[in-house]
């Protein structure tokens, strides 16, 4: 009897304990961050069955390691470097993996709706499928993950705007580099009129002591443009 892939969801961390038994070291809240989740783990004797994630997952290696991965029903040995990443798209089956040594890794999760909304103004994101990558050398994704880790280690409370900005960059990068068809990023000319930019900057400066989000800034910008 064939075992069904394990359904995993970043918004339900308690259900991940069977495959991630050691407590997460650092993570963002699972609610209130507009569809983006960050987690930093260190696991030992790590075994993950076939899974089917609800979010787009970017897994970032902190250090090099050896692993066995089940591909086309065959176990294969793979070697990963510290700068390697793996991309596991939402609602697609990800292969089983095993490793014995202690390993640190960063997980970046994006809701499919977040990817569509974040990229809507830059690319035509309709009917675009992100392609699974079991191993890719991608310094940009690595630096996004490490920068977020450093920022969150300083403070999670006021890091929301920083994290959402990084998540938007990640979303566009995934669509640009790992989608099923070539995307052309739209070129913009001009920009905000100076008086509108001043209004937005004034709002940001007056609310620096709050946990601002891109959605709030976008709402103010939309209201400004309407007036």
PDB file of C-alpha atoms in Angstrom:
ATOM      1  CA  UNK A   1       0.000   0.000   0.000  1.00  0.00           C
ATOM      2  CA  UNK A   2       1.454   3.342  -1.063  1.00  0.00           C
ATOM      3  CA  UNK A   3       1.854   5.915   1.690  1.00  0.00           C
ATOM      4  CA  UNK A   4       0.314   9.285   0.962  1.00  0.00           C
ATOM      5  CA  UNK A   5       2.605  12.348   1.171  1.00  0.00           C
ATOM      6  CA  UNK A   6       2.463  14.146   4.497  1.00  0.00           C
ATOM      7  CA  UNK A   7       0.556  17.420   4.245  1.00  0.00           C
ATOM      8  CA  UNK A   8       2.529  20.194   5.947  1.00  0.00           C
ATOM      9  CA  UNK A   9       1.534  23.762   6.719  1.00  0.00           C
ATOM     10  CA  UNK A  10       3.786  26.470   8.127  1.00  0.00           C
ATOM     11  CA  UNK A  11       0.833  27.921  10.054  1.00  0.00           C
ATOM     12  CA  UNK A  12       0.545  24.688  12.062  1.00  0.00           C
ATOM     13  CA  UNK A  13       4.027  24.245  13.612  1.00  0.00           C
ATOM     14  CA  UNK A  14       2.751  21.805  16.257  1.00  0.00           C
ATOM     15  CA  UNK A  15       1.932  19.286  13.519  1.00  0.00           C
ATOM     16  CA  UNK A  16       5.537  19.444  12.251  1.00  0.00           C
ATOM     17  CA  UNK A  17       7.018  17.924  15.414  1.00  0.00           C
ATOM     18  CA  UNK A  18       7.076  14.334  14.061  1.00  0.00           C
ATOM     19  CA  UNK A  19       9.495  15.426  11.320  1.00  0.00           C
ATOM     20  CA  UNK A  20      11.134  18.361  13.131  1.00  0.00           C
ATOM     21  CA  UNK A  21      11.400  17.019  16.709  1.00  0.00           C
ATOM     22  CA  UNK A  22      13.877  19.557  18.105  1.00  0.00           C
ATOM     23  CA  UNK A  23      12.283  22.930  18.979  1.00  0.00           C
ATOM     24  CA  UNK A  24      12.650  25.706  16.436  1.00  0.00           C
ATOM     25  CA  UNK A  25      15.434  28.127  17.421  1.00  0.00           C
ATOM     26  CA  UNK A  26      14.071  31.275  15.796  1.00  0.00           C
ATOM     27  CA  UNK A  27      10.850  31.977  13.925  1.00  0.00           C
ATOM     28  CA  UNK A  28       8.348  34.640  12.951  1.00  0.00           C
ATOM     29  CA  UNK A  29       4.742  34.550  14.202  1.00  0.00           C
ATOM     30  CA  UNK A  30       2.476  32.266  12.169  1.00  0.00           C
ATOM     31  CA  UNK A  31      -0.224  34.947  12.017  1.00  0.00           C
ATOM     32  CA  UNK A  32      -0.221  38.655  11.258  1.00  0.00           C
ATOM     33  CA  UNK A  33       2.737  38.655   8.862  1.00  0.00           C
ATOM     34  CA  UNK A  34       0.732  38.604   5.616  1.00  0.00           C
ATOM     35  CA  UNK A  35       1.605  35.139   4.363  1.00  0.00           C
ATOM     36  CA  UNK A  36       5.359  34.997   5.045  1.00  0.00           C
ATOM     37  CA  UNK A  37       7.042  32.689   7.547  1.00  0.00           C
ATOM     38  CA  UNK A  38      10.678  32.300   8.636  1.00  0.00           C
ATOM     39  CA  UNK A  39      12.133  29.497  10.759  1.00  0.00           C
ATOM     40  CA  UNK A  40      15.673  28.554  11.749  1.00  0.00           C
ATOM     41  CA  UNK A  41      16.227  24.936  12.826  1.00  0.00           C
ATOM     42  CA  UNK A  42      18.999  22.661  13.999  1.00  0.00           C
ATOM     43  CA  UNK A  43      18.077  18.997  13.701  1.00  0.00           C
ATOM     44  CA  UNK A  44      19.939  15.718  14.267  1.00  0.00           C
ATOM     45  CA  UNK A  45      19.286  12.356  12.566  1.00  0.00           C
ATOM     46  CA  UNK A  46      16.811  14.130  10.391  1.00  0.00           C
ATOM     47  CA  UNK A  47      14.287  12.036   8.441  1.00  0.00           C
ATOM     48  CA  UNK A  48      11.466  13.563   6.424  1.00  0.00           C
ATOM     49  CA  UNK A  49       8.973  11.455   4.475  1.00  0.00           C
ATOM     50  CA  UNK A  50       7.422  12.579   1.210  1.00  0.00           C
ATOM     51  CA  UNK A  51       5.582  15.810   1.888  1.00  0.00           C
ATOM     52  CA  UNK A  52       3.164  18.148   0.170  1.00  0.00           C
ATOM     53  CA  UNK A  53       3.545  21.713   1.500  1.00  0.00           C
ATOM     54  CA  UNK A  54       0.772  24.285   1.582  1.00  0.00           C
ATOM     55  CA  UNK A  55       3.297  27.106   1.001  1.00  0.00           C
ATOM     56  CA  UNK A  56       6.208  27.681  -1.367  1.00  0.00           C
ATOM     57  CA  UNK A  57       9.274  26.644   0.643  1.00  0.00           C
ATOM     58  CA  UNK A  58      12.854  27.816   0.178  1.00  0.00           C
ATOM     59  CA  UNK A  59      15.259  25.743   2.293  1.00  0.00           C
ATOM     60  CA  UNK A  60      18.720  27.255   2.862  1.00  0.00           C
ATOM     61  CA  UNK A  61      21.755  25.259   3.970  1.00  0.00           C
ATOM     62  CA  UNK A  62      23.786  26.889   6.749  1.00  0.00           C
ATOM     63  CA  UNK A  63      26.647  24.426   6.308  1.00  0.00           C
ATOM     64  CA  UNK A  64      27.600  21.669   3.915  1.00  0.00           C
ATOM     65  CA  UNK A  65      26.209  18.186   4.503  1.00  0.00           C
ATOM     66  CA  UNK A  66      25.557  14.749   2.987  1.00  0.00           C
ATOM     67  CA  UNK A  67      22.019  13.463   2.537  1.00  0.00           C
ATOM     68  CA  UNK A  68      20.036  10.653   0.995  1.00  0.00           C
ATOM     69  CA  UNK A  69      17.034  11.644  -1.091  1.00  0.00           C
ATOM     70  CA  UNK A  70      14.389   9.349  -2.547  1.00  0.00           C
ATOM     71  CA  UNK A  71      13.982  10.290  -6.209  1.00  0.00           C
ATOM     72  CA  UNK A  72      11.864   8.170  -8.566  1.00  0.00           C
ATOM     73  CA  UNK A  73      11.584   5.485  -5.857  1.00  0.00           C
ATOM     74  CA  UNK A  74      15.396   5.205  -5.602  1.00  0.00           C
ATOM     75  CA  UNK A  75      17.562   6.503  -2.751  1.00  0.00           C
ATOM     76  CA  UNK A  76      20.318   8.781  -4.066  1.00  0.00           C
ATOM     77  CA  UNK A  77      23.279  10.285  -2.223  1.00  0.00           C
ATOM     78  CA  UNK A  78      23.572  14.057  -2.525  1.00  0.00           C
ATOM     79  CA  UNK A  79      26.169  16.550  -1.311  1.00  0.00           C
ATOM     80  CA  UNK A  80      25.112  20.082  -0.405  1.00  0.00           C
ATOM     81  CA  UNK A  81      27.332  23.132   0.048  1.00  0.00           C
ATOM     82  CA  UNK A  82      26.688  25.929   2.527  1.00  0.00           C
ATOM     83  CA  UNK A  83      25.344  28.205  -0.208  1.00  0.00           C
ATOM     84  CA  UNK A  84      22.923  25.672  -1.724  1.00  0.00           C
ATOM     85  CA  UNK A  85      19.152  26.066  -1.558  1.00  0.00           C
ATOM     86  CA  UNK A  86      16.184  23.853  -2.396  1.00  0.00           C
ATOM     87  CA  UNK A  87      12.827  25.088  -3.686  1.00  0.00           C
ATOM     88  CA  UNK A  88       9.680  23.114  -2.861  1.00  0.00           C
ATOM     89  CA  UNK A  89       6.576  24.623  -4.515  1.00  0.00           C
ATOM     90  CA  UNK A  90       3.202  24.595  -2.804  1.00  0.00           C
ATOM     91  CA  UNK A  91       0.884  21.642  -3.495  1.00  0.00           C
ATOM     92  CA  UNK A  92       3.635  19.587  -5.152  1.00  0.00           C
ATOM     93  CA  UNK A  93       5.132  16.393  -3.725  1.00  0.00           C
ATOM     94  CA  UNK A  94       8.593  16.821  -2.208  1.00  0.00           C
ATOM     95  CA  UNK A  95      10.867  13.747  -1.943  1.00  0.00           C
ATOM     96  CA  UNK A  96      11.786  11.959   1.273  1.00  0.00           C
ATOM     97  CA  UNK A  97      15.197  12.899   2.693  1.00  0.00           C
ATOM     98  CA  UNK A  98      17.509  11.534   5.402  1.00  0.00           C
ATOM     99  CA  UNK A  99      20.741  12.716   7.013  1.00  0.00           C
ATOM    100  CA  UNK A 100      22.578  11.667  10.159  1.00  0.00           C
ATOM    101  CA  UNK A 101      24.676  14.646  11.180  1.00  0.00           C
ATOM    102  CA  UNK A 102      23.420  17.690  13.044  1.00  0.00           C
ATOM    103  CA  UNK A 103      22.359  20.291  10.544  1.00  0.00           C
ATOM    104  CA  UNK A 104      21.326  23.938  10.669  1.00  0.00           C
ATOM    105  CA  UNK A 105      18.971  25.266   8.028  1.00  0.00           C
ATOM    106  CA  UNK A 106      16.655  28.187   7.332  1.00  0.00           C
ATOM    107  CA  UNK A 107      13.132  27.752   6.009  1.00  0.00           C
ATOM    108  CA  UNK A 108      11.386  30.594   4.155  1.00  0.00           C
ATOM    109  CA  UNK A 109       7.704  29.985   3.395  1.00  0.00           C
ATOM    110  CA  UNK A 110       5.474  32.084   1.159  1.00  0.00           C
ATOM    111  CA  UNK A 111       1.739  31.622   0.746  1.00  0.00           C
ATOM    112  CA  UNK A 112       0.816  31.244  -2.959  1.00  0.00           C
ATOM    113  CA  UNK A 113      -1.431  34.305  -2.632  1.00  0.00           C
ATOM    114  CA  UNK A 114       1.504  36.304  -1.263  1.00  0.00           C
ATOM    115  CA  UNK A 115       3.641  35.429  -4.289  1.00  0.00           C
ATOM    116  CA  UNK A 116       0.877  36.486  -6.655  1.00  0.00           C
ATOM    117  CA  UNK A 117       0.121  39.755  -4.846  1.00  0.00           C
ATOM    118  CA  UNK A 118       3.754  40.674  -4.211  1.00  0.00           C
ATOM    119  CA  UNK A 119       4.695  40.207  -7.853  1.00  0.00           C
ATOM    120  CA  UNK A 120       1.507  41.531  -9.446  1.00  0.00           C
ATOM    121  CA  UNK A 121       2.859  45.033 -10.036  1.00  0.00           C
ATOM    122  CA  UNK A 122       6.159  43.752 -11.432  1.00  0.00           C
ATOM    123  CA  UNK A 123       5.386  40.689 -13.533  1.00  0.00           C
ATOM    124  CA  UNK A 124       2.454  38.902 -15.088  1.00  0.00           C
ATOM    125  CA  UNK A 125       2.103  36.256 -12.385  1.00  0.00           C
ATOM    126  CA  UNK A 126      -1.088  34.616 -13.683  1.00  0.00           C
ATOM    127  CA  UNK A 127      -0.810  30.945 -14.615  1.00  0.00           C
ATOM    128  CA  UNK A 128       2.847  30.767 -13.649  1.00  0.00           C
ATOM    129  CA  UNK A 129       4.091  27.596 -11.966  1.00  0.00           C
ATOM    130  CA  UNK A 130       7.167  27.526  -9.738  1.00  0.00           C
ATOM    131  CA  UNK A 131       9.442  24.592 -10.589  1.00  0.00           C
ATOM    132  CA  UNK A 132      10.847  22.349  -7.865  1.00  0.00           C
ATOM    133  CA  UNK A 133      14.612  22.600  -7.362  1.00  0.00           C
ATOM    134  CA  UNK A 134      16.226  19.889  -5.238  1.00  0.00           C
ATOM    135  CA  UNK A 135      19.568  21.701  -5.326  1.00  0.00           C
ATOM    136  CA  UNK A 136      20.464  25.134  -6.626  1.00  0.00           C
ATOM    137  CA  UNK A 137      23.325  27.519  -5.992  1.00  0.00           C
ATOM    138  CA  UNK A 138      21.503  30.775  -5.270  1.00  0.00           C
ATOM    139  CA  UNK A 139      23.460  33.415  -3.317  1.00  0.00           C
ATOM    140  CA  UNK A 140      20.509  35.842  -3.352  1.00  0.00           C
ATOM    141  CA  UNK A 141      18.131  33.490  -1.537  1.00  0.00           C
ATOM    142  CA  UNK A 142      20.929  32.565   0.860  1.00  0.00           C
ATOM    143  CA  UNK A 143      21.604  36.227   1.666  1.00  0.00           C
ATOM    144  CA  UNK A 144      17.885  36.956   2.121  1.00  0.00           C
ATOM    145  CA  UNK A 145      17.673  34.108   4.633  1.00  0.00           C
ATOM    146  CA  UNK A 146      20.827  35.087   6.526  1.00  0.00           C
ATOM    147  CA  UNK A 147      19.852  38.783   6.599  1.00  0.00           C
ATOM    148  CA  UNK A 148      16.437  37.895   8.025  1.00  0.00           C
ATOM    149  CA  UNK A 149      18.057  35.644  10.634  1.00  0.00           C
ATOM    150  CA  UNK A 150      20.341  38.468  11.766  1.00  0.00           C
ATOM    151  CA  UNK A 151      17.464  40.961  11.868  1.00  0.00           C
ATOM    152  CA  UNK A 152      15.149  38.662  13.814  1.00  0.00           C
ATOM    153  CA  UNK A 153      17.916  37.798  16.294  1.00  0.00           C
ATOM    154  CA  UNK A 154      18.051  41.505  17.136  1.00  0.00           C
ATOM    155  CA  UNK A 155      14.296  41.999  17.416  1.00  0.00           C
ATOM    156  CA  UNK A 156      11.213  40.226  16.117  1.00  0.00           C
ATOM    157  CA  UNK A 157       8.777  42.853  17.379  1.00  0.00           C
ATOM    158  CA  UNK A 158       9.780  45.654  15.006  1.00  0.00           C
ATOM    159  CA  UNK A 159      11.135  43.570  12.112  1.00  0.00           C
ATOM    160  CA  UNK A 160       7.877  43.088  10.228  1.00  0.00           C
ATOM    161  CA  UNK A 161       8.452  45.749   7.556  1.00  0.00           C
ATOM    162  CA  UNK A 162      12.021  44.529   6.982  1.00  0.00           C
ATOM    163  CA  UNK A 163      10.821  40.921   6.693  1.00  0.00           C
ATOM    164  CA  UNK A 164       7.954  41.734   4.332  1.00  0.00           C
ATOM    165  CA  UNK A 165      10.295  43.719   2.081  1.00  0.00           C
ATOM    166  CA  UNK A 166      12.681  40.755   1.924  1.00  0.00           C
ATOM    167  CA  UNK A 167       9.750  38.408   1.276  1.00  0.00           C
ATOM    168  CA  UNK A 168       8.615  40.541  -1.659  1.00  0.00           C
ATOM    169  CA  UNK A 169      12.102  40.335  -3.148  1.00  0.00           C
ATOM    170  CA  UNK A 170      12.075  36.561  -2.658  1.00  0.00           C
ATOM    171  CA  UNK A 171       8.657  36.227  -4.329  1.00  0.00           C
ATOM    172  CA  UNK A 172       9.723  38.123  -7.450  1.00  0.00           C
ATOM    173  CA  UNK A 173      13.019  36.209  -7.559  1.00  0.00           C
ATOM    174  CA  UNK A 174      11.219  32.848  -7.443  1.00  0.00           C
ATOM    175  CA  UNK A 175       8.929  33.914 -10.285  1.00  0.00           C
ATOM    176  CA  UNK A 176      11.780  35.351 -12.312  1.00  0.00           C
ATOM    177  CA  UNK A 177      14.243  32.466 -11.940  1.00  0.00           C
ATOM    178  CA  UNK A 178      12.238  29.365 -11.037  1.00  0.00           C
ATOM    179  CA  UNK A 179       8.967  29.676 -12.942  1.00  0.00           C
ATOM    180  CA  UNK A 180       7.775  27.493 -15.809  1.00  0.00           C
ATOM    181  CA  UNK A 181       8.014  30.309 -18.334  1.00  0.00           C
ATOM    182  CA  UNK A 182      10.191  33.361 -18.874  1.00  0.00           C
ATOM    183  CA  UNK A 183       8.951  36.464 -17.102  1.00  0.00           C
ATOM    184  CA  UNK A 184       9.704  39.981 -18.201  1.00  0.00           C
ATOM    185  CA  UNK A 185       9.909  42.424 -15.336  1.00  0.00           C
ATOM    186  CA  UNK A 186       8.048  45.570 -16.267  1.00  0.00           C
ATOM    187  CA  UNK A 187      10.016  48.784 -16.507  1.00  0.00           C
ATOM    188  CA  UNK A 188       8.578  51.767 -14.655  1.00  0.00           C
ATOM    189  CA  UNK A 189       9.266  55.393 -15.475  1.00  0.00           C
ATOM    190  CA  UNK A 190       8.700  58.472 -13.381  1.00  0.00           C
ATOM    191  CA  UNK A 191       7.511  57.687  -9.865  1.00  0.00           C
ATOM    192  CA  UNK A 192       5.551  59.324  -7.104  1.00  0.00           C
ATOM    193  CA  UNK A 193       5.125  63.098  -7.241  1.00  0.00           C
ATOM    194  CA  UNK A 194       7.243  64.716  -4.545  1.00  0.00           C
ATOM    195  CA  UNK A 195       4.276  65.896  -2.472  1.00  0.00           C
ATOM    196  CA  UNK A 196       2.804  62.366  -2.389  1.00  0.00           C
ATOM    197  CA  UNK A 197       6.165  60.879  -1.464  1.00  0.00           C
ATOM    198  CA  UNK A 198       6.454  63.413   1.392  1.00  0.00           C
ATOM    199  CA  UNK A 199       3.042  62.361   2.743  1.00  0.00           C
ATOM    200  CA  UNK A 200       4.018  58.707   2.754  1.00  0.00           C
ATOM    201  CA  UNK A 201       7.419  59.395   4.346  1.00  0.00           C
ATOM    202  CA  UNK A 202       5.763  61.588   6.982  1.00  0.00           C
ATOM    203  CA  UNK A 203       3.411  58.740   7.889  1.00  0.00           C
ATOM    204  CA  UNK A 204       6.341  56.314   8.169  1.00  0.00           C
ATOM    205  CA  UNK A 205       8.368  58.694  10.339  1.00  0.00           C
ATOM    206  CA  UNK A 206       5.399  59.337  12.625  1.00  0.00           C
ATOM    207  CA  UNK A 207       4.873  55.612  13.122  1.00  0.00           C
ATOM    208  CA  UNK A 208       8.415  54.338  13.472  1.00  0.00           C
ATOM    209  CA  UNK A 209       7.627  53.120  16.995  1.00  0.00           C
ATOM    210  CA  UNK A 210       4.924  50.787  15.687  1.00  0.00           C
ATOM    211  CA  UNK A 211       5.292  47.490  13.844  1.00  0.00           C
ATOM    212  CA  UNK A 212       4.565  48.886  10.373  1.00  0.00           C
ATOM    213  CA  UNK A 213       3.670  46.548   7.524  1.00  0.00           C
ATOM    214  CA  UNK A 214       3.890  46.999   3.768  1.00  0.00           C
ATOM    215  CA  UNK A 215       0.112  46.601   3.612  1.00  0.00           C
ATOM    216  CA  UNK A 216      -0.382  49.651   5.877  1.00  0.00           C
ATOM    217  CA  UNK A 217       2.045  51.742   3.815  1.00  0.00           C
ATOM    218  CA  UNK A 218       0.357  50.583   0.618  1.00  0.00           C
ATOM    219  CA  UNK A 219      -3.040  51.608   2.022  1.00  0.00           C
ATOM    220  CA  UNK A 220      -1.754  55.095   2.823  1.00  0.00           C
ATOM    221  CA  UNK A 221      -0.181  55.321  -0.617  1.00  0.00           C
ATOM    222  CA  UNK A 222      -3.441  54.273  -2.300  1.00  0.00           C
ATOM    223  CA  UNK A 223      -5.391  56.843  -0.300  1.00  0.00           C
ATOM    224  CA  UNK A 224      -2.857  59.512  -1.235  1.00  0.00           C
ATOM    225  CA  UNK A 225      -3.078  58.632  -4.913  1.00  0.00           C
ATOM    226  CA  UNK A 226      -6.879  58.681  -4.771  1.00  0.00           C
ATOM    227  CA  UNK A 227      -6.925  62.183  -3.315  1.00  0.00           C
TER     228      UNK A 227
END
